[in-house]
PDB file of C-alpha atoms in Angstrom:
ATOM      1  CA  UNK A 289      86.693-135.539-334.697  1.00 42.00           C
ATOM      2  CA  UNK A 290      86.778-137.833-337.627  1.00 46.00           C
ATOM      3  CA  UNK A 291      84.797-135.578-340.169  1.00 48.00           C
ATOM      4  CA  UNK A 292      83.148-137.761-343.017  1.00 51.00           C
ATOM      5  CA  UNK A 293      84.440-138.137-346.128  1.00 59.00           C
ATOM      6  CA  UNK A 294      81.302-137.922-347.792  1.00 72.00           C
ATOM      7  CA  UNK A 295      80.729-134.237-348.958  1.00 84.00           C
ATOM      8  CA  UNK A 296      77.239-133.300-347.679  1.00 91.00           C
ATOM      9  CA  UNK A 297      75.631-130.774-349.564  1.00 95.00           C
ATOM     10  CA  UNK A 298      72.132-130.193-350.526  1.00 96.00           C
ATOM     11  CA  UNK A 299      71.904-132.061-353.623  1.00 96.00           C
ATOM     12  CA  UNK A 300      72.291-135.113-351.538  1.00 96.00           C
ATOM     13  CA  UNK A 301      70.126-134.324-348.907  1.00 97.00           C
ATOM     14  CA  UNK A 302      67.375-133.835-351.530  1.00 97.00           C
ATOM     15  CA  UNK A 303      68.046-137.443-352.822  1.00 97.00           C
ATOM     16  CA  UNK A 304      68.472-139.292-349.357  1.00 98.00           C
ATOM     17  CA  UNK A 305      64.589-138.210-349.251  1.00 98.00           C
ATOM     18  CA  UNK A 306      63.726-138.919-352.695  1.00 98.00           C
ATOM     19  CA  UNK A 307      64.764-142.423-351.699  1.00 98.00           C
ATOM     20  CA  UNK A 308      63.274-143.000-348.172  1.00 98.00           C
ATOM     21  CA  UNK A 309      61.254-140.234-348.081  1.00 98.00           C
ATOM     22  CA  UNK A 310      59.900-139.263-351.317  1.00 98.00           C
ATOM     23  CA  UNK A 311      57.309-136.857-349.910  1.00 98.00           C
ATOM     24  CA  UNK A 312      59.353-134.208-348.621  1.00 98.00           C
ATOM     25  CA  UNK A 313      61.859-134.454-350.931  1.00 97.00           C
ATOM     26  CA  UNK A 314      60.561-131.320-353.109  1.00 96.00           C
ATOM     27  CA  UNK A 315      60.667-129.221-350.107  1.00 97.00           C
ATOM     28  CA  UNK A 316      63.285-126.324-350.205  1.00 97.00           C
ATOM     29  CA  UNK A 317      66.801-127.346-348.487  1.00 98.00           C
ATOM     30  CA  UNK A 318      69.536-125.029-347.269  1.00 97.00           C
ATOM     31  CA  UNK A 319      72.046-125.538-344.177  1.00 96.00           C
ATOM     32  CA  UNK A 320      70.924-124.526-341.015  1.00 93.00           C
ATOM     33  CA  UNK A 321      74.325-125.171-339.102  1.00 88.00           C
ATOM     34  CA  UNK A 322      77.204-128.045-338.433  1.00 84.00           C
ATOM     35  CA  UNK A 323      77.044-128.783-335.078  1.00 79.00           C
ATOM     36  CA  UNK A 324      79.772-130.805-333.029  1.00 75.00           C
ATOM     37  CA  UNK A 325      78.493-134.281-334.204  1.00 84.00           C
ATOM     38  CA  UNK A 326      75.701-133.631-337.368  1.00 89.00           C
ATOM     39  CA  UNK A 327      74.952-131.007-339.706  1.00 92.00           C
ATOM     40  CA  UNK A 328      71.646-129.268-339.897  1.00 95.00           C
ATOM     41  CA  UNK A 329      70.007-128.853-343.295  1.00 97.00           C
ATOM     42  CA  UNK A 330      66.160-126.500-343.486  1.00 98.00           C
ATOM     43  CA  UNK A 331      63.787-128.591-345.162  1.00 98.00           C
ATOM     44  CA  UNK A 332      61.098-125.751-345.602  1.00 97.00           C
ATOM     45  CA  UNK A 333      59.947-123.694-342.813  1.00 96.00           C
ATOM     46  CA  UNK A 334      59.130-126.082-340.502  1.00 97.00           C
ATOM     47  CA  UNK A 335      61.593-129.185-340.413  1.00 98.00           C
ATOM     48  CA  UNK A 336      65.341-130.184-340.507  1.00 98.00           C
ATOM     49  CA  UNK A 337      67.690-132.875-341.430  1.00 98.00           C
ATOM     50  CA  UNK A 338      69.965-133.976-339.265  1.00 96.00           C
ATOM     51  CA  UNK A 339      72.837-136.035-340.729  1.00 95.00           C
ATOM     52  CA  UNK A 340      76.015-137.612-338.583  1.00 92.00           C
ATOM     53  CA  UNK A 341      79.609-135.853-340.081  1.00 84.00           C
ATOM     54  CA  UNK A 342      81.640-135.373-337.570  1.00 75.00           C
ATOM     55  CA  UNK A 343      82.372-138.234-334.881  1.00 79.00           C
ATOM     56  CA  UNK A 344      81.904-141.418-334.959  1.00 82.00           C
ATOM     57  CA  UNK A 345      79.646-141.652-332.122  1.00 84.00           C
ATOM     58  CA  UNK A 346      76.780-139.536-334.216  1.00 88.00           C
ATOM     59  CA  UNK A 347      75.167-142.449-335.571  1.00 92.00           C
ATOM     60  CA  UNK A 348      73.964-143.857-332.072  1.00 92.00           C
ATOM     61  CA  UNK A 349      73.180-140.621-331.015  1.00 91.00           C
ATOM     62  CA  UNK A 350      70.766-139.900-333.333  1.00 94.00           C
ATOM     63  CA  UNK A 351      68.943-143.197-333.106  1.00 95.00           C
ATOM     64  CA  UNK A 352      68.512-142.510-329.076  1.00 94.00           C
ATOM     65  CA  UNK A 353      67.324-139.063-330.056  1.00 95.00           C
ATOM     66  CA  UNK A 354      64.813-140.651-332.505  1.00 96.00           C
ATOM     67  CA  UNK A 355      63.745-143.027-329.384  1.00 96.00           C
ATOM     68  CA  UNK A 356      63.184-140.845-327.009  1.00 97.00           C
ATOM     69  CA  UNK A 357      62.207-137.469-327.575  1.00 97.00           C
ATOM     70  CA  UNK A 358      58.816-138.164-329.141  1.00 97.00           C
ATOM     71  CA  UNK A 359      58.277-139.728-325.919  1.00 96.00           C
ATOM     72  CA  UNK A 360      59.639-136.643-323.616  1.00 98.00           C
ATOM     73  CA  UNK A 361      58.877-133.668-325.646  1.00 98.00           C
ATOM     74  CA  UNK A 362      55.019-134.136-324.689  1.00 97.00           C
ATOM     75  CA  UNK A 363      55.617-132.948-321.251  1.00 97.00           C
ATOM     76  CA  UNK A 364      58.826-130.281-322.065  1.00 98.00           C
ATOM     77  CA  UNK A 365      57.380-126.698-321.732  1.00 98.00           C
ATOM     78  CA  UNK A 366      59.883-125.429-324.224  1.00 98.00           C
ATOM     79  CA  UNK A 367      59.879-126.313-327.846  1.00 98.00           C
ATOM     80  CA  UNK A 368      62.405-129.168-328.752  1.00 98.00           C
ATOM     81  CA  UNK A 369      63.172-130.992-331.966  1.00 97.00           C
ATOM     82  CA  UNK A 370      60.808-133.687-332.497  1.00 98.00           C
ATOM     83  CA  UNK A 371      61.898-136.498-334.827  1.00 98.00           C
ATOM     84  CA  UNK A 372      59.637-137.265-337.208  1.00 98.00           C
ATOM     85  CA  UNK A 373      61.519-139.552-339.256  1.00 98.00           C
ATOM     86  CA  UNK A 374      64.382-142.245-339.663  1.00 98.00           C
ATOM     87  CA  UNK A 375      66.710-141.909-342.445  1.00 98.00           C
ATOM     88  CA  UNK A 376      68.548-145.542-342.465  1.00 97.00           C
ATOM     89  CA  UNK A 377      72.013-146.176-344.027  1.00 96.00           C
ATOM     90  CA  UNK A 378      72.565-146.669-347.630  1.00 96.00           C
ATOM     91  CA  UNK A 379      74.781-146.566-350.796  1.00 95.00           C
ATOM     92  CA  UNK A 380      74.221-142.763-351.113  1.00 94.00           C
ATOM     93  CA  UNK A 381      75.164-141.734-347.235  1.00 95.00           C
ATOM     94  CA  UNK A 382      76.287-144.852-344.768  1.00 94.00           C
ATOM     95  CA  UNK A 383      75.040-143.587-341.789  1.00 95.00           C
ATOM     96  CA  UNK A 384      71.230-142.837-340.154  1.00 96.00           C
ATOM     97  CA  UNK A 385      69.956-139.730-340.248  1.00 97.00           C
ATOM     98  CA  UNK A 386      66.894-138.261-339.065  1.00 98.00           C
ATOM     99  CA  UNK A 387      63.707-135.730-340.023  1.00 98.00           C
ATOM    100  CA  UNK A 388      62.888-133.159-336.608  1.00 98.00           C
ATOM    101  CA  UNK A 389      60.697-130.117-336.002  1.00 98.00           C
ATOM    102  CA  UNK A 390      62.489-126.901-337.031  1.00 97.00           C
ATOM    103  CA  UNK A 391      62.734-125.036-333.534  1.00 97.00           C
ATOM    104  CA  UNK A 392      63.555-121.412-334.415  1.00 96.00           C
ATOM    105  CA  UNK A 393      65.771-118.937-332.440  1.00 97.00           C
ATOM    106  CA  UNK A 394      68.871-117.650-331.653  1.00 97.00           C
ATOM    107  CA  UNK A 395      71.597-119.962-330.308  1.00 96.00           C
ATOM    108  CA  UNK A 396      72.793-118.294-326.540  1.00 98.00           C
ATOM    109  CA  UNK A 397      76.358-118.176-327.836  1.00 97.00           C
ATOM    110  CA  UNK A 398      75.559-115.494-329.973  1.00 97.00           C
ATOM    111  CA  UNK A 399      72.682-114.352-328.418  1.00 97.00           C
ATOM    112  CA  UNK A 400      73.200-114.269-324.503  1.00 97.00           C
ATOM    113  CA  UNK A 401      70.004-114.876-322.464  1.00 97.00           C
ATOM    114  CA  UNK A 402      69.233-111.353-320.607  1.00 96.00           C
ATOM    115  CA  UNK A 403      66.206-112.880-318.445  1.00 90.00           C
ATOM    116  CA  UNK A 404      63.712-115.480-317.841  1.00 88.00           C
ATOM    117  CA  UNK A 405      65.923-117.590-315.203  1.00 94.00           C
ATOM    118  CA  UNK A 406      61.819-119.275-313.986  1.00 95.00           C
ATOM    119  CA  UNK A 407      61.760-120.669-317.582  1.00 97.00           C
ATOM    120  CA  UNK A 408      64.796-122.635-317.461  1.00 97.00           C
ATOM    121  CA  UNK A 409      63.860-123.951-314.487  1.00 97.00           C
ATOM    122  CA  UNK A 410      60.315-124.521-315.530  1.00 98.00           C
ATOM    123  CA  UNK A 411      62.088-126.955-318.435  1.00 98.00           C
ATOM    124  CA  UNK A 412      64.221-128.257-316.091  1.00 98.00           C
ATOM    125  CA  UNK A 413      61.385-129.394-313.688  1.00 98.00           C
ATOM    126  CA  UNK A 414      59.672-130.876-316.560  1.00 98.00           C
ATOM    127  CA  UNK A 415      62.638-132.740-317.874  1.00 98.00           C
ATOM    128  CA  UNK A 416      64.268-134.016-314.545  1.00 98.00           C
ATOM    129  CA  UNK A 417      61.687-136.746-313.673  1.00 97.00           C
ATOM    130  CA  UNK A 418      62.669-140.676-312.816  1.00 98.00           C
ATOM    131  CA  UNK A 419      64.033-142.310-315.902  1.00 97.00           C
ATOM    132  CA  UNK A 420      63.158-145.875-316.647  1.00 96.00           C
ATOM    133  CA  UNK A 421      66.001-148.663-316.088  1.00 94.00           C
ATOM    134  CA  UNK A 422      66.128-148.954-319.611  1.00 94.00           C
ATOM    135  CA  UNK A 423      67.278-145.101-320.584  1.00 95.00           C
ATOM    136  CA  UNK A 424      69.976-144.811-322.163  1.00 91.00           C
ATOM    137  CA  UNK A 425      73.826-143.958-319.715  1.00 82.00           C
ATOM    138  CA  UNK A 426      75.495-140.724-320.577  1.00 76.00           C
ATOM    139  CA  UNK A 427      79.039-140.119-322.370  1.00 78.00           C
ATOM    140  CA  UNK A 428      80.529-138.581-319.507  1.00 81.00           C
ATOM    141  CA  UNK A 429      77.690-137.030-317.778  1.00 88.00           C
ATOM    142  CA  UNK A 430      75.193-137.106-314.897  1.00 89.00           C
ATOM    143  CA  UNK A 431      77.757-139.718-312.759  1.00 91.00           C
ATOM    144  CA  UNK A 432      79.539-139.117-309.570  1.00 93.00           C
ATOM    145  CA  UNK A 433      82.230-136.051-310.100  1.00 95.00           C
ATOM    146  CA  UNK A 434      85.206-137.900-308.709  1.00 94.00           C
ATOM    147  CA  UNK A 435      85.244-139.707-311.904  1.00 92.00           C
ATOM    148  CA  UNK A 436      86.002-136.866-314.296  1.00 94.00           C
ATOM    149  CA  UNK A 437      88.722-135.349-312.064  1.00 96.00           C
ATOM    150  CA  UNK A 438      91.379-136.465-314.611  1.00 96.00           C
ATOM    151  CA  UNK A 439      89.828-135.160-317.094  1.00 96.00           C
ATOM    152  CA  UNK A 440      89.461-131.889-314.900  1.00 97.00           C
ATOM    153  CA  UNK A 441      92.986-131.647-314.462  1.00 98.00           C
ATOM    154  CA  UNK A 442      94.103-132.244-318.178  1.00 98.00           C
ATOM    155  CA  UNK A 443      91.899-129.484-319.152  1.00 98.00           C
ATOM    156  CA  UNK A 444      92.927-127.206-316.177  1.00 98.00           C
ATOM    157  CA  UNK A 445      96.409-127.701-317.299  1.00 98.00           C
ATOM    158  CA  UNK A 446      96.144-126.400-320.746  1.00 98.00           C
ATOM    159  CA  UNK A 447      93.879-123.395-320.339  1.00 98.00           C
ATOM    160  CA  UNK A 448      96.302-122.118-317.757  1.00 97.00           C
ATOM    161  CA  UNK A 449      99.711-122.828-319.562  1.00 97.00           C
ATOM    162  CA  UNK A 450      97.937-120.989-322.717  1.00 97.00           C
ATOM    163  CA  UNK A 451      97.289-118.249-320.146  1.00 97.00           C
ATOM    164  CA  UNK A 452      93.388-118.917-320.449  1.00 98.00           C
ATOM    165  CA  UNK A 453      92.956-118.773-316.559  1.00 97.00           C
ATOM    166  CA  UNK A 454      94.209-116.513-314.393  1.00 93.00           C
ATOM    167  CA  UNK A 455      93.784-118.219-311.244  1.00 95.00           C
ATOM    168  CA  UNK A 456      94.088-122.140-311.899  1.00 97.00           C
ATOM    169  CA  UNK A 457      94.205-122.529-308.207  1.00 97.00           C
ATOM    170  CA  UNK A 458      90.683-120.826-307.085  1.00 97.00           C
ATOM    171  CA  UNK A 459      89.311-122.912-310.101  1.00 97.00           C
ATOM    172  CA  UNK A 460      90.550-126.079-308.344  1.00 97.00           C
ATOM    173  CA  UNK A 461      88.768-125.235-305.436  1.00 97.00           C
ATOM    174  CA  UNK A 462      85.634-124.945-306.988  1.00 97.00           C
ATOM    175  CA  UNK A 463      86.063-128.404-308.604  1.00 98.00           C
ATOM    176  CA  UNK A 464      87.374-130.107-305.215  1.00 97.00           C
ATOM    177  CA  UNK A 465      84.405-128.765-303.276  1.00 97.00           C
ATOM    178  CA  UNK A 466      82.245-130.015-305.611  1.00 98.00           C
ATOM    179  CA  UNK A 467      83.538-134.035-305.515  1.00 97.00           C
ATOM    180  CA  UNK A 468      83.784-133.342-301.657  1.00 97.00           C
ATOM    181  CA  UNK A 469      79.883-132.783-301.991  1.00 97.00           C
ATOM    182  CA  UNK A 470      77.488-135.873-301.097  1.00 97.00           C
ATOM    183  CA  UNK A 471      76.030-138.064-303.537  1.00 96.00           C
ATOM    184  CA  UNK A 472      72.576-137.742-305.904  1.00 96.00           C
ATOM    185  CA  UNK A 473      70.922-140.019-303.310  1.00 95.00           C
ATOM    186  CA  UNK A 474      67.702-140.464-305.650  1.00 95.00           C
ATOM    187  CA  UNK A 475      66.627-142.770-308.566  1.00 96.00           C
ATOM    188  CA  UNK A 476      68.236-141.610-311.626  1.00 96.00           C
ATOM    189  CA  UNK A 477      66.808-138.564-312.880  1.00 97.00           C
ATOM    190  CA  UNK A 478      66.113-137.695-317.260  1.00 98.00           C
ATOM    191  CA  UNK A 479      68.550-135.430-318.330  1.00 98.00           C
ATOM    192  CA  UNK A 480      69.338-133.056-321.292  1.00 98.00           C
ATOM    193  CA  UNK A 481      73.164-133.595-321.192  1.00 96.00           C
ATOM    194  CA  UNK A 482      74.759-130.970-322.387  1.00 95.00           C
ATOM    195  CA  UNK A 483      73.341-127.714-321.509  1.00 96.00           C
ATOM    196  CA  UNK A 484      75.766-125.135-323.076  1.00 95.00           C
ATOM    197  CA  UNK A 485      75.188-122.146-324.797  1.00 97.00           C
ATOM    198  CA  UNK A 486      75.102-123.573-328.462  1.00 95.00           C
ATOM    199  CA  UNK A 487      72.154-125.582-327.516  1.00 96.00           C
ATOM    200  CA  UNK A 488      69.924-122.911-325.952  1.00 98.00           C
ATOM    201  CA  UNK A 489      68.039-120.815-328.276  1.00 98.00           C
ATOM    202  CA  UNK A 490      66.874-117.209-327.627  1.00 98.00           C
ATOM    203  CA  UNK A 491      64.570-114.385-328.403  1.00 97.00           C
ATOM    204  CA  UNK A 492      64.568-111.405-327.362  1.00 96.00           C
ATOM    205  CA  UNK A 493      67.001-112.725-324.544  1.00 97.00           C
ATOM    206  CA  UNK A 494      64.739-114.964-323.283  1.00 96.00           C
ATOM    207  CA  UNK A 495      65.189-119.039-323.871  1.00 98.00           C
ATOM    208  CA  UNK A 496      62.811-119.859-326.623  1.00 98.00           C
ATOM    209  CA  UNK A 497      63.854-123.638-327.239  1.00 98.00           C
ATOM    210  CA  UNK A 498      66.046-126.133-326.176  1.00 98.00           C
ATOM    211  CA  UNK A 499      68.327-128.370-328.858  1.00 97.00           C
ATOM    212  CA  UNK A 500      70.599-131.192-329.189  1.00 94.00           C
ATOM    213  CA  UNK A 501      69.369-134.408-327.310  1.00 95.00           C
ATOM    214  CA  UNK A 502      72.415-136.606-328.243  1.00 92.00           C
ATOM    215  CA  UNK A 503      73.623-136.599-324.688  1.00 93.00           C
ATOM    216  CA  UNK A 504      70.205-137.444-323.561  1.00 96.00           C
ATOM    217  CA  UNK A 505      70.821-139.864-320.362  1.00 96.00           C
ATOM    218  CA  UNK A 506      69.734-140.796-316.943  1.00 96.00           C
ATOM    219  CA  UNK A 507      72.339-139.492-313.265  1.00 95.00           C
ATOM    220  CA  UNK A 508      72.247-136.297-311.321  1.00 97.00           C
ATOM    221  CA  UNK A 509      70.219-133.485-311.995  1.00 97.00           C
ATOM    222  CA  UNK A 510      73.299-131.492-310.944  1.00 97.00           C
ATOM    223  CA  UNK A 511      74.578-131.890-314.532  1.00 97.00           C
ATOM    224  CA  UNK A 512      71.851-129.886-316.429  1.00 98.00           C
ATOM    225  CA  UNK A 513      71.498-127.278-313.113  1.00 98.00           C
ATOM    226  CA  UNK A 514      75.526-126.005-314.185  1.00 97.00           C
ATOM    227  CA  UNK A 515      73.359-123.870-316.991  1.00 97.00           C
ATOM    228  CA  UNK A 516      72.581-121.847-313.967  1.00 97.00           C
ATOM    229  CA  UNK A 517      76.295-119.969-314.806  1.00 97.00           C
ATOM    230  CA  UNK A 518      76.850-121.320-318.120  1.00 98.00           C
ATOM    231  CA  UNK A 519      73.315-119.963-319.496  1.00 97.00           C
ATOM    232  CA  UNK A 520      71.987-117.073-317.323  1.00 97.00           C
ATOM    233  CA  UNK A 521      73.030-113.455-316.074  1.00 96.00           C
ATOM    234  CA  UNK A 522      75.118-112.330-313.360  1.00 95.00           C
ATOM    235  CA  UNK A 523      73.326-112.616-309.704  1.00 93.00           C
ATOM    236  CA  UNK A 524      70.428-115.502-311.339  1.00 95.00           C
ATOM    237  CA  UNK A 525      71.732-118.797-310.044  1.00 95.00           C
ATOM    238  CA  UNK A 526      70.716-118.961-306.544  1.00 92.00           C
ATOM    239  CA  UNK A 527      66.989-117.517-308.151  1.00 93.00           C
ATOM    240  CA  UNK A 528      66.840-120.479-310.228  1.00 96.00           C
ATOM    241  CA  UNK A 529      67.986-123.217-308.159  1.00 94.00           C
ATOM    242  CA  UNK A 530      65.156-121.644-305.741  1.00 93.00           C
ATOM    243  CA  UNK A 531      62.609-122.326-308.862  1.00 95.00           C
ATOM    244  CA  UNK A 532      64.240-126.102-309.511  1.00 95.00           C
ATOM    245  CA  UNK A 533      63.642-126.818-305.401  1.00 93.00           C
ATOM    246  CA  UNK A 534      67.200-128.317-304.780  1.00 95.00           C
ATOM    247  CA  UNK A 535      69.021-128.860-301.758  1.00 96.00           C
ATOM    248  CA  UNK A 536      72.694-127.456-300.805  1.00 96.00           C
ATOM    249  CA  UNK A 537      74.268-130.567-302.170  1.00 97.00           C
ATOM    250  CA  UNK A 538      73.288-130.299-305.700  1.00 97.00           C
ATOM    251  CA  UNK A 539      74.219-126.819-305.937  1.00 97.00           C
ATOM    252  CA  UNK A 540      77.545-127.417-304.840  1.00 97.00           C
ATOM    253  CA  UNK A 541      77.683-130.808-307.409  1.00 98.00           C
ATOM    254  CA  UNK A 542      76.170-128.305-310.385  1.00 98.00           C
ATOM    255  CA  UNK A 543      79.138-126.088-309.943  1.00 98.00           C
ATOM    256  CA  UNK A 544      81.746-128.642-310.231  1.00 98.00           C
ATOM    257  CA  UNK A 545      79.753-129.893-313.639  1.00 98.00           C
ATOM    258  CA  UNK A 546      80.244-125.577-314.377  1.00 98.00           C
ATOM    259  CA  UNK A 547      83.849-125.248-313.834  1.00 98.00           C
ATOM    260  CA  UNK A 548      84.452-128.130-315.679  1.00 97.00           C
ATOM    261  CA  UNK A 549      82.095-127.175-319.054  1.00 97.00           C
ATOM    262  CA  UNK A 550      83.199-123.293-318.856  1.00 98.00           C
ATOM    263  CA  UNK A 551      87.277-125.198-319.258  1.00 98.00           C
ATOM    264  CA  UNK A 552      86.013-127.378-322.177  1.00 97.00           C
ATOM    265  CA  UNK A 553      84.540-124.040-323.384  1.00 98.00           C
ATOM    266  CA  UNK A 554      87.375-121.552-322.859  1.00 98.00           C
ATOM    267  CA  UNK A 555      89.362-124.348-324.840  1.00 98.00           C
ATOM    268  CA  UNK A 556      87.380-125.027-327.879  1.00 97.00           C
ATOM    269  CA  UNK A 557      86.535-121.060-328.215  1.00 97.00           C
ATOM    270  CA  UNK A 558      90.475-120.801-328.038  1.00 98.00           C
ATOM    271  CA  UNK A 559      90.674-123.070-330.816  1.00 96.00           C
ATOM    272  CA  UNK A 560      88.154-121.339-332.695  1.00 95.00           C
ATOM    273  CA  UNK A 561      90.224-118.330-332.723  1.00 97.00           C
ATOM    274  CA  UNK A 562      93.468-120.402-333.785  1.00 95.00           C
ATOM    275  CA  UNK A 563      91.553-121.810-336.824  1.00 94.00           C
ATOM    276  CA  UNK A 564      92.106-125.004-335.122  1.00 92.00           C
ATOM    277  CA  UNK A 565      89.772-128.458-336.506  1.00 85.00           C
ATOM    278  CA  UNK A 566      86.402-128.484-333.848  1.00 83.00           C
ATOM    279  CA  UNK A 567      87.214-125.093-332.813  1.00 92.00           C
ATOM    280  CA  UNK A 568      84.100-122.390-332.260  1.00 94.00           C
ATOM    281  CA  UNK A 569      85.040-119.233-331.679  1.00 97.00           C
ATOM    282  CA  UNK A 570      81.702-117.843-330.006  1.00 97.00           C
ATOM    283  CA  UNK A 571      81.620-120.391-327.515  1.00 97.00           C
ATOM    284  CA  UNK A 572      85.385-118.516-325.585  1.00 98.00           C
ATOM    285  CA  UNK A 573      83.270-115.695-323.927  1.00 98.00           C
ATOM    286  CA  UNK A 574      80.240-117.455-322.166  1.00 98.00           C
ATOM    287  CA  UNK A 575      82.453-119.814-321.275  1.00 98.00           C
ATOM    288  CA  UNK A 576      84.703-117.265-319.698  1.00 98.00           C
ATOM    289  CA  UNK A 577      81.904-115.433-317.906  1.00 98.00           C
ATOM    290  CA  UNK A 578      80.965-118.477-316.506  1.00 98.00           C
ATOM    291  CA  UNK A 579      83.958-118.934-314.594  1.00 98.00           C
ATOM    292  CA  UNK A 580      84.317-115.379-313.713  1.00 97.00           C
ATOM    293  CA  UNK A 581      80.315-116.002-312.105  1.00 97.00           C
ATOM    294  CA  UNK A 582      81.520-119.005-310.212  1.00 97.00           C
ATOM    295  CA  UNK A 583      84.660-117.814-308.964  1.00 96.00           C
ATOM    296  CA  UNK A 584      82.631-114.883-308.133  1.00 94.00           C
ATOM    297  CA  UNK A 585      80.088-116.474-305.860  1.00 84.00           C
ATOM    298  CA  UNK A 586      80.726-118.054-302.563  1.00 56.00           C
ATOM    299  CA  UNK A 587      80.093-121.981-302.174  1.00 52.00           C
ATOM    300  CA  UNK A 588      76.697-122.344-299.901  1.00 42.00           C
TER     301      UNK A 588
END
């Protein structure tokens, strides 16, 4: 993470509009969050800024999101953030930044989804039609498994020699099944990425909006169908990959993308606790009931 060295605060945010966008700028500002690549400012009740700080992939990012989800949200049954405008680089803040819809709710990290496995899947159907051969690849997600195994195995390694994993052997097996599984033999399918905790919003334990596009790509549906243990309660998965109509294959592909998310979140919830730089404490213990669900459940 290479944070920015520019302090954002919301004195600035107030002048980045005054400059490009002088009509919101007497809005009221305060921070909504600081996510893994931007920061979230309020601007009212209704809208946020989102402004790159923390990696230098951000920037690109937030231009795809400002592509694309106008053109997807349409058809997405669950409320997204909409961009509504383009912040472009200047001599106050060097980077783009953008103007979305304010989606409200609790993020599942904090607030654990209880029910309501049919309306993930519901979003899921929606999203996970054929992308055009011009959508944008992903960073690591939606290609074939086989490709992330060292990546698998680095990850592995730590979490069990910091005594995060009790059983680094049955969570192998989980992962090798799932490369031993047969392709995505369709067109590329439109995917959200990065469906962790942090990026699902609840209410009343029931997913209430969906946040966070910047992985946006095209590849396998199985990615986005690994919520099914990352996201929902004990005993929902095989309900909702019932409600998103896939085959045997994909299941077993969706739990490799699992194991491997629920590692990268055992390890950055570890860090949280540590104090450690890009560390977030609340994301340790979905991340470890995901991988007690899938070493829990038999492969089909």
């Amino acid at each position: 993470m290479t944070h920015t060295q520019i302090d954002v605060s919301a004195e600035l945010v107030r002048d980045l509009l005054r400059d490009q966008h002088p009509d919101l700028a007497d809005r009221p500002v305060r921070l909504g969050a600081r996510g893994w690549d931007n920061q979230l400012w309020r601007l009212g009740d209704d809208l946020a800024v989102r402004l790159p700080w923390a990696t230098e992939s951000a920037d690109d990012l937030l231009r795809k999101e400002h592509t694309w989800l106008p053109v997807l949200a349409p058809r997405l049954p669950l409320p997204v953030p909409v961009p509504q405008r383009l912040g472009e680089p200047s001599a106050r803040f060097p980077r783009p930044w953008i103007v979305t819809t304010w989606v409200p709710g609790d993020p599942a990290d904090r607030a654990p989804v209880t029910g309501g496995a049919d309306v993930l899947a519901a979003f899921l159907r929606a999203l996970h039609q054929e992308a055009p051969g011009h959508a944008p690849l992903g960073r690591g997600r939606g290609g074939p498994l086989a490709g992330y195994t060292a990546g698998f195995e680095r990850q592995l390694a730590e979490a069990a020699g910091a005594g995060l994993v009790g059983d680094p052997d049955a969570v192998r097996a989980v992962w090798e099944e799932a490369v031993r599984a047969p392709a995505w033999p369709g067109p590329p399918l439109w995917l959200h990425g990065d469906l962790h905790p942090a990026n699902v919003l609840t209410a009343g334990g029931v997913i209430c909006g969906v946040v966070d596009f910047g992985d946006l790509c095209a590849g396998d549906p199985a990615c986005d169908l690994s919520a099914a243990w990352l996201l929902l309660p004990d005993g929902a998965a095989d309900d909702f990959h019932a409600a998103c109509q896939v085959d045997a294959a994909t299941v077993r592909r969706a739990r490799g993308w699992a194991v491997g998310r629920a590692l990268s979140g055992i390890l950055i919830g570890e860090a949280g606790v540590r104090g450690r730089p890009g560390g977030k404490a609340t994301w340790g213990p979905p991340a470890q009931a995901a991988l007690r669900r899938l070493l829990a459940t038999a492969v089909r």
